[in-house]
Each structure stands twice: as C-alpha cells, then as structure tokens.
Amino acid sequence: MANIKSAEKRILVTEKKTAQNKAVRSRMRNEVKKFLALVESGDKAAATARFPETCSIIDGAAAKGVIKKNTAANKKSGLAKKLNAMA
C-alpha cells in the first residue's frame, strides 16, 4: 500500500476509472456480438435497424478513450461490410 496521500488517491482514482472503462468496453463488445448474431441469423431488417445503435456505442467508446478513433472506424467498417454482404 502507498505511504503518500497523493499516491493513495491515484490508486483509488485508477481503480474507479478502470471499472468505468471495463463497463464501456463490455457494453461495446456485447452490442457487437448481438449485431453479429443478427447477421449470422440472416435477419437483414433487424440487423439494419441495429447497425446505427451499434455504431453509436462504438463511437461513444472512442470518445471516452476506451478505444482509439481509428480502431472504432475499423470496427464500424467491418460491421458495415458484413451487413452489406447479406443477400
């Protein structure tokens, strides 16, 4: 355990931020999984309806610094390709 008060505070703040980042990342991953499940099932209407919501959550994760902006763009691009490949 830290002896200096500022170091103790940093430990607490880091733990809190880590928990927040994990929650955002987990929500993003779950949303992507739900979208991919719709794509796999072949339900184009539902997948098309879900796509903007999924992109919004990915953008939110990028805005919060959980993932980088280019990573978010790559994820959204890959999801769009899968959606467009559906017949």
PDB file of C-alpha atoms in Angstrom:
ATOM      1  CA  MET A   1       0.000   0.000   0.000  1.00  0.00           C
ATOM      2  CA  ALA A   2       1.154   3.510  -0.755  1.00  0.00           C
ATOM      3  CA  ASN A   3       2.511   5.714   2.024  1.00  0.00           C
ATOM      4  CA  ILE A   4       1.935   9.076   0.343  1.00  0.00           C
ATOM      5  CA  LYS A   5      -1.546  10.574   0.319  1.00  0.00           C
ATOM      6  CA  SER A   6      -1.449  11.529  -3.367  1.00  0.00           C
ATOM      7  CA  ALA A   7      -0.347   8.006  -4.275  1.00  0.00           C
ATOM      8  CA  GLU A   8      -3.247   6.562  -2.279  1.00  0.00           C
ATOM      9  CA  LYS A   9      -5.622   8.860  -4.168  1.00  0.00           C
ATOM     10  CA  ARG A  10      -4.156   7.826  -7.514  1.00  0.00           C
ATOM     11  CA  ILE A  11      -4.754   4.160  -6.610  1.00  0.00           C
ATOM     12  CA  LEU A  12      -8.427   4.878  -5.848  1.00  0.00           C
ATOM     13  CA  VAL A  13      -8.925   7.000  -8.973  1.00  0.00           C
ATOM     14  CA  THR A  14      -7.237   4.394 -11.167  1.00  0.00           C
ATOM     15  CA  GLU A  15      -9.466   1.634  -9.793  1.00  0.00           C
ATOM     16  CA  LYS A  16     -12.569   3.736 -10.439  1.00  0.00           C
ATOM     17  CA  LYS A  17     -11.523   4.629 -13.996  1.00  0.00           C
ATOM     18  CA  THR A  18     -10.589   1.013 -14.731  1.00  0.00           C
ATOM     19  CA  ALA A  19     -14.065  -0.096 -13.677  1.00  0.00           C
ATOM     20  CA  GLN A  20     -15.691   2.571 -15.870  1.00  0.00           C
ATOM     21  CA  ASN A  21     -13.555   1.619 -18.875  1.00  0.00           C
ATOM     22  CA  LYS A  22     -14.356  -2.072 -18.390  1.00  0.00           C
ATOM     23  CA  ALA A  23     -18.071  -1.291 -18.344  1.00  0.00           C
ATOM     24  CA  VAL A  24     -17.879   0.735 -21.573  1.00  0.00           C
ATOM     25  CA  ARG A  25     -15.731  -1.903 -23.310  1.00  0.00           C
ATOM     26  CA  SER A  26     -18.028  -4.713 -22.164  1.00  0.00           C
ATOM     27  CA  ARG A  27     -21.131  -2.886 -23.422  1.00  0.00           C
ATOM     28  CA  MET A  28     -19.459  -2.272 -26.763  1.00  0.00           C
ATOM     29  CA  ARG A  29     -18.414  -5.907 -27.160  1.00  0.00           C
ATOM     30  CA  ASN A  30     -21.872  -7.177 -26.184  1.00  0.00           C
ATOM     31  CA  GLU A  31     -23.522  -4.860 -28.704  1.00  0.00           C
ATOM     32  CA  VAL A  32     -21.168  -6.040 -31.461  1.00  0.00           C
ATOM     33  CA  LYS A  33     -21.915  -9.670 -30.557  1.00  0.00           C
ATOM     34  CA  LYS A  34     -25.673  -9.012 -30.737  1.00  0.00           C
ATOM     35  CA  PHE A  35     -25.280  -7.348 -34.137  1.00  0.00           C
ATOM     36  CA  LEU A  36     -23.138 -10.203 -35.478  1.00  0.00           C
ATOM     37  CA  ALA A  37     -25.699 -12.719 -34.197  1.00  0.00           C
ATOM     38  CA  LEU A  38     -28.368 -10.936 -36.242  1.00  0.00           C
ATOM     39  CA  VAL A  39     -26.112 -11.011 -39.302  1.00  0.00           C
ATOM     40  CA  GLU A  40     -25.437 -14.734 -38.813  1.00  0.00           C
ATOM     41  CA  SER A  41     -29.148 -15.463 -38.440  1.00  0.00           C
ATOM     42  CA  GLY A  42     -29.791 -13.770 -41.782  1.00  0.00           C
ATOM     43  CA  ASP A  43     -32.302 -11.238 -40.427  1.00  0.00           C
ATOM     44  CA  LYS A  44     -31.334  -8.264 -42.597  1.00  0.00           C
ATOM     45  CA  ALA A  45     -34.137  -5.978 -41.399  1.00  0.00           C
ATOM     46  CA  ALA A  46     -33.235  -6.398 -37.733  1.00  0.00           C
ATOM     47  CA  ALA A  47     -29.506  -6.110 -38.454  1.00  0.00           C
ATOM     48  CA  THR A  48     -30.070  -2.919 -40.462  1.00  0.00           C
ATOM     49  CA  ALA A  49     -32.113  -1.463 -37.606  1.00  0.00           C
ATOM     50  CA  ARG A  50     -29.450  -2.395 -35.053  1.00  0.00           C
ATOM     51  CA  PHE A  51     -26.465  -1.090 -37.036  1.00  0.00           C
ATOM     52  CA  PRO A  52     -26.781   2.630 -36.136  1.00  0.00           C
ATOM     53  CA  GLU A  53     -27.133   1.819 -32.441  1.00  0.00           C
ATOM     54  CA  THR A  54     -24.051  -0.399 -32.561  1.00  0.00           C
ATOM     55  CA  CYS A  55     -22.055   2.305 -34.346  1.00  0.00           C
ATOM     56  CA  SER A  56     -23.161   4.866 -31.772  1.00  0.00           C
ATOM     57  CA  ILE A  57     -21.909   2.716 -28.901  1.00  0.00           C
ATOM     58  CA  ILE A  58     -18.581   2.159 -30.694  1.00  0.00           C
ATOM     59  CA  ASP A  59     -18.266   5.927 -31.228  1.00  0.00           C
ATOM     60  CA  GLY A  60     -19.021   6.504 -27.560  1.00  0.00           C
ATOM     61  CA  ALA A  61     -16.242   4.146 -26.537  1.00  0.00           C
ATOM     62  CA  ALA A  62     -13.850   6.038 -28.815  1.00  0.00           C
ATOM     63  CA  ALA A  63     -14.975   9.393 -27.407  1.00  0.00           C
ATOM     64  CA  LYS A  64     -14.325   8.162 -23.874  1.00  0.00           C
ATOM     65  CA  GLY A  65     -10.850   6.997 -24.846  1.00  0.00           C
ATOM     66  CA  VAL A  66     -11.531   3.303 -24.278  1.00  0.00           C
ATOM     67  CA  ILE A  67     -10.577   2.543 -27.884  1.00  0.00           C
ATOM     68  CA  LYS A  68      -8.793   4.720 -30.426  1.00  0.00           C
ATOM     69  CA  LYS A  69     -10.616   6.615 -33.149  1.00  0.00           C
ATOM     70  CA  ASN A  70      -9.124   4.525 -35.970  1.00  0.00           C
ATOM     71  CA  THR A  71      -9.981   1.303 -34.144  1.00  0.00           C
ATOM     72  CA  ALA A  72     -13.581   2.475 -33.926  1.00  0.00           C
ATOM     73  CA  ALA A  73     -13.586   3.300 -37.645  1.00  0.00           C
ATOM     74  CA  ASN A  74     -12.165  -0.130 -38.480  1.00  0.00           C
ATOM     75  CA  LYS A  75     -14.782  -1.885 -36.347  1.00  0.00           C
ATOM     76  CA  LYS A  76     -17.644   0.065 -37.916  1.00  0.00           C
ATOM     77  CA  SER A  77     -16.279  -0.551 -41.410  1.00  0.00           C
ATOM     78  CA  GLY A  78     -16.060  -4.292 -40.793  1.00  0.00           C
ATOM     79  CA  LEU A  79     -19.605  -4.404 -39.454  1.00  0.00           C
ATOM     80  CA  ALA A  80     -20.881  -2.413 -42.450  1.00  0.00           C
ATOM     81  CA  LYS A  81     -19.159  -4.836 -44.838  1.00  0.00           C
ATOM     82  CA  LYS A  82     -20.836  -7.785 -43.129  1.00  0.00           C
ATOM     83  CA  LEU A  83     -24.205  -6.039 -43.271  1.00  0.00           C
ATOM     84  CA  ASN A  84     -23.812  -5.181 -46.961  1.00  0.00           C
ATOM     85  CA  ALA A  85     -22.680  -8.729 -47.780  1.00  0.00           C
ATOM     86  CA  MET A  86     -26.038 -10.074 -46.597  1.00  0.00           C
ATOM     87  CA  ALA A  87     -28.283 -11.067 -49.506  1.00  0.00           C
TER      88      ALA A  87
END
